[in-house]
Short mmCIF file of C-alpha atoms and ligand atoms in Angstrom, two decimals:
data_model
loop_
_atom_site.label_atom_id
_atom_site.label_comp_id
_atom_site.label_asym_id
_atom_site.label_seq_id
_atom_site.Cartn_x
_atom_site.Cartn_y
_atom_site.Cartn_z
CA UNK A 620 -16.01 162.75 53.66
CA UNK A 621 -18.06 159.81 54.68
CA UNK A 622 -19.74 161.02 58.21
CA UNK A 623 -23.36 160.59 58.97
CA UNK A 624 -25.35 163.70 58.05
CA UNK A 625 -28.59 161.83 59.78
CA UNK A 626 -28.57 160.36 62.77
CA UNK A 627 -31.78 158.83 64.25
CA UNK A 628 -31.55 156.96 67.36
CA UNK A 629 -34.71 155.16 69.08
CA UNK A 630 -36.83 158.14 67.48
CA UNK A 631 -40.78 157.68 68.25
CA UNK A 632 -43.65 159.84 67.65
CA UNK A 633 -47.20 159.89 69.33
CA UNK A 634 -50.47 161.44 68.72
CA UNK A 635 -52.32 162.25 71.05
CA UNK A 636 -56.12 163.34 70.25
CA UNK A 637 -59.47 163.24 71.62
CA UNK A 638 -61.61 160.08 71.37
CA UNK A 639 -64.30 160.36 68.88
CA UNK A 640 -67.43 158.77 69.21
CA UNK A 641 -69.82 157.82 66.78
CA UNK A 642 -73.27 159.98 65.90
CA UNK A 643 -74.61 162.96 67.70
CA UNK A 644 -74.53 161.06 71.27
CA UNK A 645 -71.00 160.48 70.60
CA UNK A 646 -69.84 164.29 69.51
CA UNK A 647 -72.33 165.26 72.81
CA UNK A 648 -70.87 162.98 74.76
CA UNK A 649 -66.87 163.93 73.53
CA UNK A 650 -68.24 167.34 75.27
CA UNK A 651 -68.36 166.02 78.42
CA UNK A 652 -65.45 162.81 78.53
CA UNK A 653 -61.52 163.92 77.85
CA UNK A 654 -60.66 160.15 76.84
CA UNK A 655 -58.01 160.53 74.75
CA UNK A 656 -56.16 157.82 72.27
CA UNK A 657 -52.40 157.66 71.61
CA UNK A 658 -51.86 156.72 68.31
CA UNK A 659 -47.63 155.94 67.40
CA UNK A 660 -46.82 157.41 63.84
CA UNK A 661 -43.10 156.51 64.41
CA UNK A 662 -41.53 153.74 66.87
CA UNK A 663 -38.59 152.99 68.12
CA UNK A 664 -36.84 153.65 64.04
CA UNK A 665 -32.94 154.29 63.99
CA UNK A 666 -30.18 154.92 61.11
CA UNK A 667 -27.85 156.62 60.25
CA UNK A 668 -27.21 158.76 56.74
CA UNK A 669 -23.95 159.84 55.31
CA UNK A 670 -23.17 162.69 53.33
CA UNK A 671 -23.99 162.62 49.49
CA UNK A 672 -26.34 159.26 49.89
CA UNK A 673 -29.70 159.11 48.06
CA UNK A 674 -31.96 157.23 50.10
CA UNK A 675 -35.36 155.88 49.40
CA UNK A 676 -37.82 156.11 52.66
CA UNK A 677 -40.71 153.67 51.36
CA UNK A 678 -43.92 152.82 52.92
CA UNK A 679 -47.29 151.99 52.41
CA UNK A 680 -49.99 154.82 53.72
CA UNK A 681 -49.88 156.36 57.09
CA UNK A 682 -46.52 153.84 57.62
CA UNK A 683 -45.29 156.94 59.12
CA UNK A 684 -42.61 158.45 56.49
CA UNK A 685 -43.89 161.91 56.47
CA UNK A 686 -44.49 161.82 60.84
CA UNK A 687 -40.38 161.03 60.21
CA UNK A 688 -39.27 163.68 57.59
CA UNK A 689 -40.97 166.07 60.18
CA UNK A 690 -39.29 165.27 63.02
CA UNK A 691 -35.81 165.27 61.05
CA UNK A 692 -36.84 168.55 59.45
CA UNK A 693 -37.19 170.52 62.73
CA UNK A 694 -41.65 170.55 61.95
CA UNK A 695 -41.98 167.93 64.46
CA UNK A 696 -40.61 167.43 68.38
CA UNK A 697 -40.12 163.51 68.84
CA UNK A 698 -42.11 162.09 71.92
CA UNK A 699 -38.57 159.94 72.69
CA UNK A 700 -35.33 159.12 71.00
CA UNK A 701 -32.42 161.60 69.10
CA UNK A 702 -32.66 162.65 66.14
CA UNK A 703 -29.62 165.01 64.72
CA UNK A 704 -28.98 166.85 61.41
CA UNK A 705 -25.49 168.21 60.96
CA UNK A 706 -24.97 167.30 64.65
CA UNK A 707 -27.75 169.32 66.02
CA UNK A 708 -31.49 168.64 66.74
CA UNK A 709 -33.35 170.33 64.23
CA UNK A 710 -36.63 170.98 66.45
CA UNK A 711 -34.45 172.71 68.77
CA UNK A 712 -32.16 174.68 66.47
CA UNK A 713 -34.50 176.27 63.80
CA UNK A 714 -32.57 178.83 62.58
CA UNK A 715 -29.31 176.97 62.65
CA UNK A 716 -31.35 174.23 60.77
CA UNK A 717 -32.89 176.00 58.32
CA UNK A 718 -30.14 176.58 57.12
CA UNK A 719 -28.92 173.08 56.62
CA UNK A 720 -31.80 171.89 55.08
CA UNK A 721 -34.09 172.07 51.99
CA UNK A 722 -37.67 170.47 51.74
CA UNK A 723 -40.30 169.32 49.58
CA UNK A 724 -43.68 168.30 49.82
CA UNK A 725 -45.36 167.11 46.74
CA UNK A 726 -48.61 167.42 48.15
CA UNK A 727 -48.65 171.48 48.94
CA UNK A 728 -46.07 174.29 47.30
CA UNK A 729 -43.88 176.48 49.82
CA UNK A 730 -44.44 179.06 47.77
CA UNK A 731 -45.98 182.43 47.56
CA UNK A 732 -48.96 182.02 45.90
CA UNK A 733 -49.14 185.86 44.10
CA UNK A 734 -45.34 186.72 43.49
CA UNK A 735 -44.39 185.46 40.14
CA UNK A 736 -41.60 182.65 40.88
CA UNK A 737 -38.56 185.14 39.76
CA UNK A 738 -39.73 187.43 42.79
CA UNK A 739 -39.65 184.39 45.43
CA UNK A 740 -36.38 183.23 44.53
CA UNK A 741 -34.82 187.28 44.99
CA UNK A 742 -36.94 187.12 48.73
CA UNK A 743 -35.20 183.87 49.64
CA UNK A 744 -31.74 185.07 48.82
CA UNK A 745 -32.37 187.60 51.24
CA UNK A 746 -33.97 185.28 53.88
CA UNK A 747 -30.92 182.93 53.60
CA UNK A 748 -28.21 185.49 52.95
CA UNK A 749 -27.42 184.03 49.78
CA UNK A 750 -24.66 186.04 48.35
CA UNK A 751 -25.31 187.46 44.56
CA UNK A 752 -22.44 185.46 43.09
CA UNK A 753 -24.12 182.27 44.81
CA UNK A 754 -27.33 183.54 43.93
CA UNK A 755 -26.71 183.59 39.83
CA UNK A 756 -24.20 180.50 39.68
CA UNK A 757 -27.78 178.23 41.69
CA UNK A 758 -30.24 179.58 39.51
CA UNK A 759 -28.13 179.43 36.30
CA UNK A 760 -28.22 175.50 37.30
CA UNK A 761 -31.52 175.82 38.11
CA UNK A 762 -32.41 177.16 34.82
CA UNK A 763 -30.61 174.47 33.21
CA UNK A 764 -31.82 171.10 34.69
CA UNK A 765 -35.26 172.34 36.05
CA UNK A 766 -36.39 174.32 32.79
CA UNK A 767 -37.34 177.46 34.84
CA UNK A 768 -37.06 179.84 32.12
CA UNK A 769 -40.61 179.66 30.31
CA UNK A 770 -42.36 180.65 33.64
CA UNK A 771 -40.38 181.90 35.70
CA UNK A 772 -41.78 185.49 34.95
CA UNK A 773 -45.48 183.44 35.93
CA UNK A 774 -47.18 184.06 39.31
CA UNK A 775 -47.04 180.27 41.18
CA UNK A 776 -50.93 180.42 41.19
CA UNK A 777 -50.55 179.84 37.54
CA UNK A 778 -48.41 177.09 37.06
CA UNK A 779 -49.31 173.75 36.09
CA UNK A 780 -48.29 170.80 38.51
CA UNK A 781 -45.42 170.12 36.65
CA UNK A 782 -44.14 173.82 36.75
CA UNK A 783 -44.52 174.36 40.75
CA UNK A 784 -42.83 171.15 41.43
CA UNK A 785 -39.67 172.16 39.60
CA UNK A 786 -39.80 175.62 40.99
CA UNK A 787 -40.66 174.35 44.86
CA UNK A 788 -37.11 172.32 44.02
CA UNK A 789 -35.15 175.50 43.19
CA UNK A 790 -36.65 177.05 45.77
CA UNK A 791 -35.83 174.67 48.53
CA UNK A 792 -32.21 174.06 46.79
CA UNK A 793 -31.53 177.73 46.72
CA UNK A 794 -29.41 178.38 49.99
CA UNK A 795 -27.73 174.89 48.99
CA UNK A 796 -28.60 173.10 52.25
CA UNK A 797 -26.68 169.82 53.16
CA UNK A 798 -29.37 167.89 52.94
CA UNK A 799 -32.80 167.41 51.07
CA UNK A 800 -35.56 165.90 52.46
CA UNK A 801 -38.45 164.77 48.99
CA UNK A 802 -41.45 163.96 50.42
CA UNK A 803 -43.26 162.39 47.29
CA UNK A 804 -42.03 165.02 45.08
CA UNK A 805 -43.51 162.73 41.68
CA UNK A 806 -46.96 162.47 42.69
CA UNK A 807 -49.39 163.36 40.21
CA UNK A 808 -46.82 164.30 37.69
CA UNK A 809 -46.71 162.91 34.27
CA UNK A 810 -43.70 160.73 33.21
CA UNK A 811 -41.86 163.73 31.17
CA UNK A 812 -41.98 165.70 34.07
CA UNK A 813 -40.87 163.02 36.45
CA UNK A 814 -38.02 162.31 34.28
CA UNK A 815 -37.26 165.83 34.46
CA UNK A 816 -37.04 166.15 38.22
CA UNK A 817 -35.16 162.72 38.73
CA UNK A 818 -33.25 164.34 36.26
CA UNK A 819 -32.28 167.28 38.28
CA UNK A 820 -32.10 165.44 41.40
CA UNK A 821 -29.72 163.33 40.26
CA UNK A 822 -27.62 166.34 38.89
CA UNK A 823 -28.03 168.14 42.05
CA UNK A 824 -26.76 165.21 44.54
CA UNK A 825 -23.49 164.65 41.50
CA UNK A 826 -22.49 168.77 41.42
CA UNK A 827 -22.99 169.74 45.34
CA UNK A 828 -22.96 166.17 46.92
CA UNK A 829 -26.16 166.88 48.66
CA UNK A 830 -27.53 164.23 50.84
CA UNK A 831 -30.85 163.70 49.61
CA UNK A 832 -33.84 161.20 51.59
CA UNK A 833 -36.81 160.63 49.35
CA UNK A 834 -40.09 159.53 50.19
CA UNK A 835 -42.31 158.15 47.61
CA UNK A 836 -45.08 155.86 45.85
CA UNK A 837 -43.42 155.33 43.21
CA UNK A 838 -40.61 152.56 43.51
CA UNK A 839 -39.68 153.97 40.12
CA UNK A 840 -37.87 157.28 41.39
CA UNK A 841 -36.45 154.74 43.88
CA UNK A 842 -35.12 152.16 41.16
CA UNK A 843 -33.74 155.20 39.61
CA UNK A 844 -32.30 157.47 42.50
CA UNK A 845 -31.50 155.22 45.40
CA UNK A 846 -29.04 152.62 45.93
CA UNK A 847 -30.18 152.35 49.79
CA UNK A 848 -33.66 152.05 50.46
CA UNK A 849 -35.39 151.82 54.55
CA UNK A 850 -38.89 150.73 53.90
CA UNK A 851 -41.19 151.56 57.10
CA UNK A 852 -44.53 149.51 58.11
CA UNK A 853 -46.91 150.54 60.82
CA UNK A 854 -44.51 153.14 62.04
CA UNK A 855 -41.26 150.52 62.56
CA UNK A 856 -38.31 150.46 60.44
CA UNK A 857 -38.02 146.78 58.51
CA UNK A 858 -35.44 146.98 55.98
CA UNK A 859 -32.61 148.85 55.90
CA UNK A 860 -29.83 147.97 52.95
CA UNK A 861 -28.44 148.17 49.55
CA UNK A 862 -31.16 148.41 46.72
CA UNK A 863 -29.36 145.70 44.73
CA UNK A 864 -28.84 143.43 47.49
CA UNK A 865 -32.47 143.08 48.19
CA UNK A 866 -33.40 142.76 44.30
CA UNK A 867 -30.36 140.01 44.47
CA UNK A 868 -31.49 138.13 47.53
CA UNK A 869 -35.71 138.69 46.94
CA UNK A 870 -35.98 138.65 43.08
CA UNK A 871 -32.73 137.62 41.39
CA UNK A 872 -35.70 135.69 39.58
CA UNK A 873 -37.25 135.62 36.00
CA UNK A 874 -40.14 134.35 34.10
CA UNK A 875 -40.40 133.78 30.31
CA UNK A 876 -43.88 133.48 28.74
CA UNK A 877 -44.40 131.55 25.82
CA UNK A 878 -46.96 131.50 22.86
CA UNK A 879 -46.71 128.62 21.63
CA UNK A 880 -48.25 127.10 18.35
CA UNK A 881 -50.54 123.96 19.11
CA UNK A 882 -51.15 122.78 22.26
CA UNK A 883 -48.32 120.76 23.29
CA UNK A 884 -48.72 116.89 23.49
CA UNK A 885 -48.15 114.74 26.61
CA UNK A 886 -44.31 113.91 25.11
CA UNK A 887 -43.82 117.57 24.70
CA UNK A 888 -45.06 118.90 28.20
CA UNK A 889 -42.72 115.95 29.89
CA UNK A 890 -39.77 116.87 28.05
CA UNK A 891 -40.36 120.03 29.23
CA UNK A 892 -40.42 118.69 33.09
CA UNK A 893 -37.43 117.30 32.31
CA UNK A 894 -35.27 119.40 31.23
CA UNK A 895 -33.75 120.79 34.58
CA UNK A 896 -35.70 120.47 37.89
CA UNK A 897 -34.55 124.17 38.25
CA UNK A 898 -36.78 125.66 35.97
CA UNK A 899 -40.64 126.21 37.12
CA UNK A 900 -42.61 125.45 34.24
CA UNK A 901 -46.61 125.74 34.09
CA UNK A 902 -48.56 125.09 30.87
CA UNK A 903 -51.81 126.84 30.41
CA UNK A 904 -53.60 125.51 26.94
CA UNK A 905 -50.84 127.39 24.73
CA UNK A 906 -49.29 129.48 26.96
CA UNK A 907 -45.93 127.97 29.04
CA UNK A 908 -44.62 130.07 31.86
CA UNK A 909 -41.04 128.89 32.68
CA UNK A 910 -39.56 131.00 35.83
CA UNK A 911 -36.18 130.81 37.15
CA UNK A 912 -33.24 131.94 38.82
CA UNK A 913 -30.67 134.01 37.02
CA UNK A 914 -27.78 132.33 38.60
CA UNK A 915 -28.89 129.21 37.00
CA UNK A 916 -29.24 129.91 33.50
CA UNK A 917 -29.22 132.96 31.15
CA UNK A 918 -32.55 133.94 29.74
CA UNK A 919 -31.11 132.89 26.24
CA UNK A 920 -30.16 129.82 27.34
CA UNK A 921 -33.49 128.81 28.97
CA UNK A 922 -35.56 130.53 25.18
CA UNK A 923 -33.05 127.52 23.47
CA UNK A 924 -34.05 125.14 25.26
CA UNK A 925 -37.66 125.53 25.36
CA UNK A 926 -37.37 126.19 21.05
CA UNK A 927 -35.39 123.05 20.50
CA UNK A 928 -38.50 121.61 21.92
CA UNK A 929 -41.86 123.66 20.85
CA UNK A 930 -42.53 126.38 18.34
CA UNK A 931 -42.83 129.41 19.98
CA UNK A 932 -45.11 132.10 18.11
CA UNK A 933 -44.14 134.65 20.94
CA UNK A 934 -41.96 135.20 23.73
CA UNK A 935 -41.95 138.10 26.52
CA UNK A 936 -39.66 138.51 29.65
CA UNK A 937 -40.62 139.54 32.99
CA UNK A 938 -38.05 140.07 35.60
CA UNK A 939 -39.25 140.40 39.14
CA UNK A 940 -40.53 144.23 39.80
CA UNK A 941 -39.66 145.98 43.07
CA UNK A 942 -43.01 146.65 43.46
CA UNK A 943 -43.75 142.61 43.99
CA UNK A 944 -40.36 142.29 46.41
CA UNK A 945 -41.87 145.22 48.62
CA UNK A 946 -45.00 143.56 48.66
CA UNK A 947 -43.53 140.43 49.63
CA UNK A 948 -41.36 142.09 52.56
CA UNK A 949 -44.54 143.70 54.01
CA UNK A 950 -46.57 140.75 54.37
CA UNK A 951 -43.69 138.57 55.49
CA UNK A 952 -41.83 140.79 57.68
CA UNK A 953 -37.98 141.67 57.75
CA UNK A 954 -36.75 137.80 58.62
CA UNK A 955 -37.69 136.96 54.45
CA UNK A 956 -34.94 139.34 53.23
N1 ADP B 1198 -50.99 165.54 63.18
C1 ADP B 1198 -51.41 164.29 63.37
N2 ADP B 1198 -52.30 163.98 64.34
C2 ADP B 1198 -52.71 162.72 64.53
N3 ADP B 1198 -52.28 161.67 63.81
C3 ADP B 1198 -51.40 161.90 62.82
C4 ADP B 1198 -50.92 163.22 62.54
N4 ADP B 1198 -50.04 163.14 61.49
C5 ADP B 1198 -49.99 161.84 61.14
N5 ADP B 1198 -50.80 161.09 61.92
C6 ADP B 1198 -50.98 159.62 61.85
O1 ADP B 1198 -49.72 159.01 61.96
C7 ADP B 1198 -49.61 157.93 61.04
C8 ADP B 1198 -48.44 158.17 60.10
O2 ADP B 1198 -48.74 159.24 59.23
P1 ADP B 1198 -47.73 159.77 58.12
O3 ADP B 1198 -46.40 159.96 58.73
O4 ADP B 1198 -48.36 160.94 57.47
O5 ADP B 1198 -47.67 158.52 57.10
P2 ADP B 1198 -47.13 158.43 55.62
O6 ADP B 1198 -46.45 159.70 55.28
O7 ADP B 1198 -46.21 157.24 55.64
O8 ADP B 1198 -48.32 158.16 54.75
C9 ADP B 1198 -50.95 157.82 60.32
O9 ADP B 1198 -51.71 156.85 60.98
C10 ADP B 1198 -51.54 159.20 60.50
O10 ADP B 1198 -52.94 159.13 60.54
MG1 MG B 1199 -46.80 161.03 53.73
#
């Protein structure tokens, strides 16, 4: 089936608080004044998910992902716009939504903080009416891609980082919702453990086609997990496509680094500049930085060239990171893509 599980339309969210004012004649004055300031987490952001699509939600700070996995988690009412999750609207369905959905927030556990973990996963059987044949087949997975078994017999306020992150997975994966909403599920995490979860997530979106949006600082989950990617600024959506497309159309480029040697002479250094106006070469003492586009050459063909010339002592590659194509997006707006 290819419908849209997600389906945000013109969704905003505002703030509204009480103005602050500096000092102690500010705070006595915010007695006596109700100014208050509207502040817009989320404006005016639309798009539409389909079922069994991993999507990355990127932003930098306060961009306004989390403000948005709230509102399409039933935590948060939007202030205008649709927003609908298996064709209802999950702040005014709870129950029904519940149901429908599983979430995760790296930054605090959903879980009871004195039962030991096996405990929490027999009350939410019963909370979601998960039958025991259901129930065994889940955590039997579980067991297997999360590595549950050495503490699952632990109370949560034990576990180490690692540990509560797997289990607040299983937990939210339990009743098998539709969809999963990660909200930085890797932070803090060491890279075995990170491996481990993308891992699982992976596993879990192949076996029951769950539709999963992550959010997250680290555009390495999203290299690894998402082929779509909506990156967010100041609360308004400003890319929405294909993963590759964007690496194609942003990056698509490569730079060599050479050690060369000796210094290369004058003769040297021009019959560098002359080899193809296509490559960007710059020479630094005895380092030579040549970058260009993959559709022009092949790295190997641009390392021959510059060895028929010089004698290279050392060579690395760099292709151009996510990380520097987000970068470039954010300060130059949606037109550069
Ligand atoms: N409950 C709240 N009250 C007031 N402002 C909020 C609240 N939650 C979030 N904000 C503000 O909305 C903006 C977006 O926040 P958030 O969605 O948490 O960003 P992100 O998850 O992308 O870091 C930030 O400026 C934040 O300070
Ligand atoms: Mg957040």
């Amino acid at each position: 089936m290819n419908q849209s599980v997600i389906e945000l339309k013109n969704i905003r969210k505002e703030f509204v608080s009480t103005k602050h004012y500096p000092g102690f004649k500010g705070a006595v004055k915010g007695l006596f004044t109700k100014e208050t300031e509207t502040k817009v987490a989320v404006d005016d952001v639309s798009f539409s998910i389909k079922e069994g699509e991993m999507v990355g939600y990127i932003g930098s700070n306060g961009a306004g992902k989390s403000t948005t996995i709230k509102m399409m988690s039933g935590i948060l009412t939007p202030t205008s716009g649709t927003c609908l999750v298996n064709g209802i609207e999950p702040y005014k369905n709870r129950k029904i939504n519940a149901k429908n959905i599983g979430v995760v927030f790296g930054q605090r556990t959903q879980l009871w903080w004195d039962l030991p973990l096996s405990e929490t996963y027999t009350v939410l059987k019963e909370i979601y009416e998960v039958s025991d044949e259901d129930f065994k087949e889940r955590m039997n997975f579980f067991y297997e891609v999360l590595e549950l078994e050495n503490f699952i017999h632990s109370s949560v306020r034990t576990l180490s980082l690692g540990q509560r992150m797997r289990a607040d997975l299983a937990a939210a994966l339990l009743h098998n919702p539709r969809v999963l909403y990660l909200d930085e599920p890797t932070i803090g995490l060491d890279i075995v453990v990170k491996d481990r979860i993308r891992q699982a997530i992976r596993e879990i979106n192949e076996k029951y086609n769950t539709t999963v949006i992550l959010t997250t600082h680290d555009l390495v989950d999203i290299e690894e997990l998402c082929n779509r990617i909506i990156i967010i600024d100041a609360g308004k959506k400003i890319y929405d496509g294909n993963l590759l497309d964007l690496k194609r159309s942003y990056g698509g480029s490569c730079s060599i680094h050479f050690e060369m040697k000796e210094v290369p002479n004058q003769d040297k250094v021009q019959a560098i500049h002359v080899l193809s106006e296509k490559l960007e070469c710059e020479i630094n003492k005895k380092k030579l930085s040549v970058s260009f586009n993959k559709d022009d050459f092949t790295v190997a063909e641009v390392i021959g060239k510059i060895m028929a010339n010089m004698e290279v002592t050392d060579v690395q590659i760099k292709e151009t990171e996510l990380t520097d194509i987000v970068k470039r997006i954010y300060q130059n707006g949606a037109e550069a893509v």
